[in-house]
PDB file of C-alpha atoms in Angstrom:
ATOM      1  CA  UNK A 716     141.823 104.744  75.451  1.00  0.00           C
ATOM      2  CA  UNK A 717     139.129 104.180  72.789  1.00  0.00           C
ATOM      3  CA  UNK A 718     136.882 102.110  75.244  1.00  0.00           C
ATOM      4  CA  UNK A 719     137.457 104.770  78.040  1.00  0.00           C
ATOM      5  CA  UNK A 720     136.370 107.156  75.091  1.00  0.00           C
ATOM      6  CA  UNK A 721     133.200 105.198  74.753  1.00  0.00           C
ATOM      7  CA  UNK A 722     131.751 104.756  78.395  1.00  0.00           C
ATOM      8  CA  UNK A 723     132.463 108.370  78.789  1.00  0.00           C
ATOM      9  CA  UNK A 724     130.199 108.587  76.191  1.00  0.00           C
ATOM     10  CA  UNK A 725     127.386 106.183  77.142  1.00  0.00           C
ATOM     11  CA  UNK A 726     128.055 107.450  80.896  1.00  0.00           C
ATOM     12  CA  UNK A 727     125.123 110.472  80.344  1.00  0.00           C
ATOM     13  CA  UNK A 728     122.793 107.382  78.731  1.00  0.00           C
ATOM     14  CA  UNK A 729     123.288 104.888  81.488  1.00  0.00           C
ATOM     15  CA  UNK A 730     122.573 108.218  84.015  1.00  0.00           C
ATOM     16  CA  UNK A 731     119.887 109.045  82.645  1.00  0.00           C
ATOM     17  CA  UNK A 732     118.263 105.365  82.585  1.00  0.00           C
ATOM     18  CA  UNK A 733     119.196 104.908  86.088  1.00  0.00           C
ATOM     19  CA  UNK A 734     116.698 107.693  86.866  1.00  0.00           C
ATOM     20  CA  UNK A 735     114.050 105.637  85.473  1.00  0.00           C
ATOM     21  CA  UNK A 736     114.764 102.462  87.232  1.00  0.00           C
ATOM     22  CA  UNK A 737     112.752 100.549  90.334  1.00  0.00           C
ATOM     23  CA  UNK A 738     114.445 101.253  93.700  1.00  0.00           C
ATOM     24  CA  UNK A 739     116.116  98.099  94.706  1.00  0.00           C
ATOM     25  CA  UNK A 740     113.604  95.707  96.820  1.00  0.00           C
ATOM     26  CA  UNK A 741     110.832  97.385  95.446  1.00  0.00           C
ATOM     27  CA  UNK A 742     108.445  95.817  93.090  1.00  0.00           C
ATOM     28  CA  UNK A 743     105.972  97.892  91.298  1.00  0.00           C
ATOM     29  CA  UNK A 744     101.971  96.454  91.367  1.00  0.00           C
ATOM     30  CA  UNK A 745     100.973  94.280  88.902  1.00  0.00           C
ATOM     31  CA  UNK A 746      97.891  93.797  87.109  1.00  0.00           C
ATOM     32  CA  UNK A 747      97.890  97.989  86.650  1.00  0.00           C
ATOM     33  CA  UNK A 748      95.313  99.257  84.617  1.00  0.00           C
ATOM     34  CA  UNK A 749      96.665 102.456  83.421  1.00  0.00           C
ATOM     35  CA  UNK A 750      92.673 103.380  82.127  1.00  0.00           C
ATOM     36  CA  UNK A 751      91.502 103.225  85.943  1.00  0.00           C
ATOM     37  CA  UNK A 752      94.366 104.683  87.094  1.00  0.00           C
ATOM     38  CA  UNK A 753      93.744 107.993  84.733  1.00  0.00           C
ATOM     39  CA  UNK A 754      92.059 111.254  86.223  1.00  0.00           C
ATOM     40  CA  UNK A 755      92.869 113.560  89.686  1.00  0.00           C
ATOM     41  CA  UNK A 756      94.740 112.338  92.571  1.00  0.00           C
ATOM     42  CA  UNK A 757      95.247 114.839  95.373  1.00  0.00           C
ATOM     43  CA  UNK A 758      98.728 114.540  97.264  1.00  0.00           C
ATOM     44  CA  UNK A 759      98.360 113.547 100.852  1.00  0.00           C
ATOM     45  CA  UNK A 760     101.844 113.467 101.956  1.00  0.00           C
ATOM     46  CA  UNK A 761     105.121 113.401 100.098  1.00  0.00           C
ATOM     47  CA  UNK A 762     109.018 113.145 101.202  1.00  0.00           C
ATOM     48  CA  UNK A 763     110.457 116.893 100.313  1.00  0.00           C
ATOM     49  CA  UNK A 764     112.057 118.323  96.800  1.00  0.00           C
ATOM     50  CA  UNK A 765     112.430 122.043  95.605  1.00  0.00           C
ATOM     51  CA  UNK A 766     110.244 121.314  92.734  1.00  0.00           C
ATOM     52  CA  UNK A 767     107.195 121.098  95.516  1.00  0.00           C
ATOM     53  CA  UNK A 768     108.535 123.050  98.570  1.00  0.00           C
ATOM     54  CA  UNK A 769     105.954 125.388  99.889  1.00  0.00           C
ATOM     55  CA  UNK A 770     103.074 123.998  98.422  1.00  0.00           C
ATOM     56  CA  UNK A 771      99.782 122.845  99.592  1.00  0.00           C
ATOM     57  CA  UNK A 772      96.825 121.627  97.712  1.00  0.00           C
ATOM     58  CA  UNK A 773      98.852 119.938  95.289  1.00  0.00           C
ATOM     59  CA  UNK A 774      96.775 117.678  92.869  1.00  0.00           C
ATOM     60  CA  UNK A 775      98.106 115.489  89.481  1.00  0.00           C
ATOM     61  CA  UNK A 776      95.584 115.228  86.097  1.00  0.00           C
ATOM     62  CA  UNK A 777      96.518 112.116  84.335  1.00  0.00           C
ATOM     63  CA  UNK A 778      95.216 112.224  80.859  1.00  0.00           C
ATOM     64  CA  UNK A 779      95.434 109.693  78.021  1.00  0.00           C
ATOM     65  CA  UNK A 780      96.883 111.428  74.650  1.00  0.00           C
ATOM     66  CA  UNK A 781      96.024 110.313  71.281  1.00  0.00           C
ATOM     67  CA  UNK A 782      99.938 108.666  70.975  1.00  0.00           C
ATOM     68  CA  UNK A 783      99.252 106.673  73.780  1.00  0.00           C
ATOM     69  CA  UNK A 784     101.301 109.060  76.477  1.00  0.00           C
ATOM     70  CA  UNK A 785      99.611 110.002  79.716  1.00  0.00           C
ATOM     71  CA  UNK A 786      99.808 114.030  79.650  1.00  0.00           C
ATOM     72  CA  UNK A 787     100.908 114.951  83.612  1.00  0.00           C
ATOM     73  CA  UNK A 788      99.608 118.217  85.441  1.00  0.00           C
ATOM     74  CA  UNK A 789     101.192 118.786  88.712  1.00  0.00           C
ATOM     75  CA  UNK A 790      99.373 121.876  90.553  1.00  0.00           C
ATOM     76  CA  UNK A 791      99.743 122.991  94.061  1.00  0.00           C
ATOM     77  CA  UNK A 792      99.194 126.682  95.976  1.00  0.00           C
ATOM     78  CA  UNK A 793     102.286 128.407  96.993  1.00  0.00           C
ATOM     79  CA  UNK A 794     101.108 130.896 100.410  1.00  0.00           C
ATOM     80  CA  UNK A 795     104.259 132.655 100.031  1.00  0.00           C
ATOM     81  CA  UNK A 796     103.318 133.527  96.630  1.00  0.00           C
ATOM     82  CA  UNK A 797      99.582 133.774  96.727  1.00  0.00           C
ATOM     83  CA  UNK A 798      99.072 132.011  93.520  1.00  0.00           C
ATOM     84  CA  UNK A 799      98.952 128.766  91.845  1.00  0.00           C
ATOM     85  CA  UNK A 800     101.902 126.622  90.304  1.00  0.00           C
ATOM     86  CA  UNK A 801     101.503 124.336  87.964  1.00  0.00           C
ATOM     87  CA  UNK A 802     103.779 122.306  85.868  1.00  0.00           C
ATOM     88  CA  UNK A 803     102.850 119.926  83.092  1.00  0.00           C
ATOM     89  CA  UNK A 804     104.155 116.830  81.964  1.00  0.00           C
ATOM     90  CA  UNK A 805     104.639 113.792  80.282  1.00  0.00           C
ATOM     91  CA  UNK A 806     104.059 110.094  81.098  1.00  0.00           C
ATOM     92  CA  UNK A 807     104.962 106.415  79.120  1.00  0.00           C
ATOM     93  CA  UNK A 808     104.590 103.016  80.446  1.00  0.00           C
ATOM     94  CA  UNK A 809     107.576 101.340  80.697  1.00  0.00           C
ATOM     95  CA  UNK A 810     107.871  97.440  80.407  1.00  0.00           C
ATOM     96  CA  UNK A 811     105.065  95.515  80.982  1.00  0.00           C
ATOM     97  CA  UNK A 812     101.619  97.695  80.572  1.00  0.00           C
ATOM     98  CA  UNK A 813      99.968  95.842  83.193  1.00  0.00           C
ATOM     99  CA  UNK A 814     103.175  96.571  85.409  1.00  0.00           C
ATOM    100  CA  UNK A 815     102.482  99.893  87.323  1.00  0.00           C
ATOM    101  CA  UNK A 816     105.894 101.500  86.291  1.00  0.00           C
ATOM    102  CA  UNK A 817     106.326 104.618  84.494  1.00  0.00           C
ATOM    103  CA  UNK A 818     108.279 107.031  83.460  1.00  0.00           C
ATOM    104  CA  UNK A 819     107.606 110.913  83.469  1.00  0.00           C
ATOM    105  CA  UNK A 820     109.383 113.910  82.249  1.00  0.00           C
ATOM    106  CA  UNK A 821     108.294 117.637  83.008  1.00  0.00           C
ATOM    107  CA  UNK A 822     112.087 118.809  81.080  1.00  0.00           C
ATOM    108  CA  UNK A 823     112.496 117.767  77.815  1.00  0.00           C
ATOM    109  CA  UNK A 824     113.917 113.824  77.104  1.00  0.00           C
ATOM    110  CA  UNK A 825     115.099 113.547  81.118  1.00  0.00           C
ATOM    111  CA  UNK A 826     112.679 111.226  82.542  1.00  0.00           C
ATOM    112  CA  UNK A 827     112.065 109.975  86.264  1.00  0.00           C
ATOM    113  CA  UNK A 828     110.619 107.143  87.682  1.00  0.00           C
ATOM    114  CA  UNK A 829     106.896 106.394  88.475  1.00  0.00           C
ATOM    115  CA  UNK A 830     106.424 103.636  90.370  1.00  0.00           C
ATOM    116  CA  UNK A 831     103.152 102.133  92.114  1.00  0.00           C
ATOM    117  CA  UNK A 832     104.123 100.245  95.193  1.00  0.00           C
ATOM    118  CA  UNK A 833     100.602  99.780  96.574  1.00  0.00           C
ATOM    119  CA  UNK A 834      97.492 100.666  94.689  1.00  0.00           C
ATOM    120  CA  UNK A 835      93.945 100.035  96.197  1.00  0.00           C
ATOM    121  CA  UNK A 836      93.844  97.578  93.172  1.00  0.00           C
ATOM    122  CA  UNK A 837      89.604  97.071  93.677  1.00  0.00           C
ATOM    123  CA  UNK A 838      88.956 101.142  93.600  1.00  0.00           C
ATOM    124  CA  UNK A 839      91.922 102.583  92.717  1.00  0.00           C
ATOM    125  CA  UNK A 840      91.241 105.225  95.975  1.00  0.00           C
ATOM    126  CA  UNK A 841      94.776 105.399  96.805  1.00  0.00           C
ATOM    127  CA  UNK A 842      98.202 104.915  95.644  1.00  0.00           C
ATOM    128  CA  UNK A 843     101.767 104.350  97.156  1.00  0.00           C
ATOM    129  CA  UNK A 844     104.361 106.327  94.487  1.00  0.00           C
ATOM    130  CA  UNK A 845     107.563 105.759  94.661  1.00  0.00           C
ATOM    131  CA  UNK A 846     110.403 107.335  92.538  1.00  0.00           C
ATOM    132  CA  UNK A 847     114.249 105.940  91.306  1.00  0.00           C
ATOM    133  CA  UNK A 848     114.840 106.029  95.041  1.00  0.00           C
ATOM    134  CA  UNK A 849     114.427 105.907  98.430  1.00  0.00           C
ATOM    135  CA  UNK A 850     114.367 109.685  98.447  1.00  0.00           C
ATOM    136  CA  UNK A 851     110.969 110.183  96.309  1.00  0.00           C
ATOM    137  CA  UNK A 852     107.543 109.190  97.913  1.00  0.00           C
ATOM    138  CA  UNK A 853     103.873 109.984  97.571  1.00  0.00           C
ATOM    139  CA  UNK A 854     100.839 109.333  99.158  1.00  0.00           C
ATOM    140  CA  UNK A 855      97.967 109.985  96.620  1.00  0.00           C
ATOM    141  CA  UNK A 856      94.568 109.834  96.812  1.00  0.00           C
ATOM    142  CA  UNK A 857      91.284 110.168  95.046  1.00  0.00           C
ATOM    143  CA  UNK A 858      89.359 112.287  97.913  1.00  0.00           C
ATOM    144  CA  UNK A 859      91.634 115.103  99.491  1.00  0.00           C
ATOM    145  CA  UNK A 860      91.856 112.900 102.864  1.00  0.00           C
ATOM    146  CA  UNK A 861      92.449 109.700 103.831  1.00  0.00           C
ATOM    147  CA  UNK A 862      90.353 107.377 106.057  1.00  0.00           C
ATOM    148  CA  UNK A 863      93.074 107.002 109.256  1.00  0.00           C
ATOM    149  CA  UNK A 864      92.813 102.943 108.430  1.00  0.00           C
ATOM    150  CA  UNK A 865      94.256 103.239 105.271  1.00  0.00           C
ATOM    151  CA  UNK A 866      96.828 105.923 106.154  1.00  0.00           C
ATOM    152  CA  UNK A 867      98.164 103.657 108.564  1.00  0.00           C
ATOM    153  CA  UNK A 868      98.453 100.861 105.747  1.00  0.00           C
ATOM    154  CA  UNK A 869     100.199 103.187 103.607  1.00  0.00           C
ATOM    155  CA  UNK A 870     102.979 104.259 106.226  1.00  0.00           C
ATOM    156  CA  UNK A 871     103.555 100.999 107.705  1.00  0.00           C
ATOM    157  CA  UNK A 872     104.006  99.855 103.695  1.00  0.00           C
ATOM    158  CA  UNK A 873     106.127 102.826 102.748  1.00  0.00           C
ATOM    159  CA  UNK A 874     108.272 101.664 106.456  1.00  0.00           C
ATOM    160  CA  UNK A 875     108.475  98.155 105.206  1.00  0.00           C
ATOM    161  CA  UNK A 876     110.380  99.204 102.190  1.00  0.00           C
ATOM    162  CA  UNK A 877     112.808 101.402 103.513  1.00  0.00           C
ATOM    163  CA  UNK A 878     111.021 105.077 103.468  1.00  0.00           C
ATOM    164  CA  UNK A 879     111.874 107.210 106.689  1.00  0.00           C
ATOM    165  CA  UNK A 880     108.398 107.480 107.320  1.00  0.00           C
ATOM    166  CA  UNK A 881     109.463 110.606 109.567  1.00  0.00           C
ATOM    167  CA  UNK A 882     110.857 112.548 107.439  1.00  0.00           C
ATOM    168  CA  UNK A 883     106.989 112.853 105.001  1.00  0.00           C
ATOM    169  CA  UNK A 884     105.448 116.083 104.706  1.00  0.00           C
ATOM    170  CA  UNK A 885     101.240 115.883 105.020  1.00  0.00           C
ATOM    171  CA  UNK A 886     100.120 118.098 102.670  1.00  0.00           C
ATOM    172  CA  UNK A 887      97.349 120.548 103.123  1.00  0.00           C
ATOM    173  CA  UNK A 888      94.016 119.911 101.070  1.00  0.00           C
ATOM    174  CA  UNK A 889      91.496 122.971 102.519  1.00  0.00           C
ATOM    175  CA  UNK A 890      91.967 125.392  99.069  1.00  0.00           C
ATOM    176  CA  UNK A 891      89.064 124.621  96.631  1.00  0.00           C
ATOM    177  CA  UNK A 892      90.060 123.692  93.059  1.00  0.00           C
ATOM    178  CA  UNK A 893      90.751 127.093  91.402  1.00  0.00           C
TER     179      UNK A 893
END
């Protein structure tokens, strides 16, 4: 009884660290720079979630914090409400710094994954994000579109390691930053 006591009370722990890991398969980049990788991204496509449904023009602001934590803000344009959203976060490296795998939490000490699959590793243009599993996926880029070449790369990558492809959502990028 007293051990069934104690994984009922390191079940919430081991949930919560789970939600943190590397989808199984999937390898996050290596020889990350998280300096480079710092700055705007624009979202060019994305599997759905409630916390982004309805919005266009979504755009992340990575910036480095005096403690060494990567401050996140998430914005994007909801039509239906005529307004902006934005939420803002909180990123750490986890592991290996020159691993791109991170962890990011927008509600209090829950934390999700943040993992680079593919990262133009010369430019850092683009980026492949991947979350604790198969059901989180972003395409992110510097510029608010793609070049068709490297869209394709990114699909057939993101179909390679188990994404339904089908199933992304190509975000809108025509609102100027407000």
């Amino acid at each position: 009884m007293r051990h069934l006591r104690q994984l009922l009370l390191c079940l919430p722990l081991l949930l919560l660290a789970a939600c943190t890991s590397v989808p199984e398969g999937i390898t996050p980049v290596s020889h990350f720079q998280l300096d480079r990788y710092l700055g705007k991204w624009y979202e060019i496509a994305r599997l759905d979630h409630s916390f982004e449904r309805g919005l266009s023009d979504v755009s992340a602001q990575y910036r480095l914090q005096a403690d060494g934590s990567v401050e996140v803000v998430n914005r994007g344009y909801s039509a239906e409400k005529g307004a902006w959203k934005e939420a803002v976060g909180k990123a750490l490296m986890t592991g290996d710094a020159t691993q791109g795998s991170l962890k990011v939490s927008f509600f209090g000490p829950f934390y999700g994954g943040y993992h680079i699959a593919a990262l133009d590793e010369q430019e850092y243009r683009w980026s492949l994000v991947v979350g604790p599993s198969r059901d989180y996926l972003w395409i992110l880029s510097r510029e608010r579109h793609l070049p068709p070449e490297i869209r394709e790369q990114l699909l057939a990558k993101a179909k390679q390691l188990g994404f339904d492809i089908g199933q992304l959502i190509w975000v809108g990028q025509d609102r100027p930053d407000a």
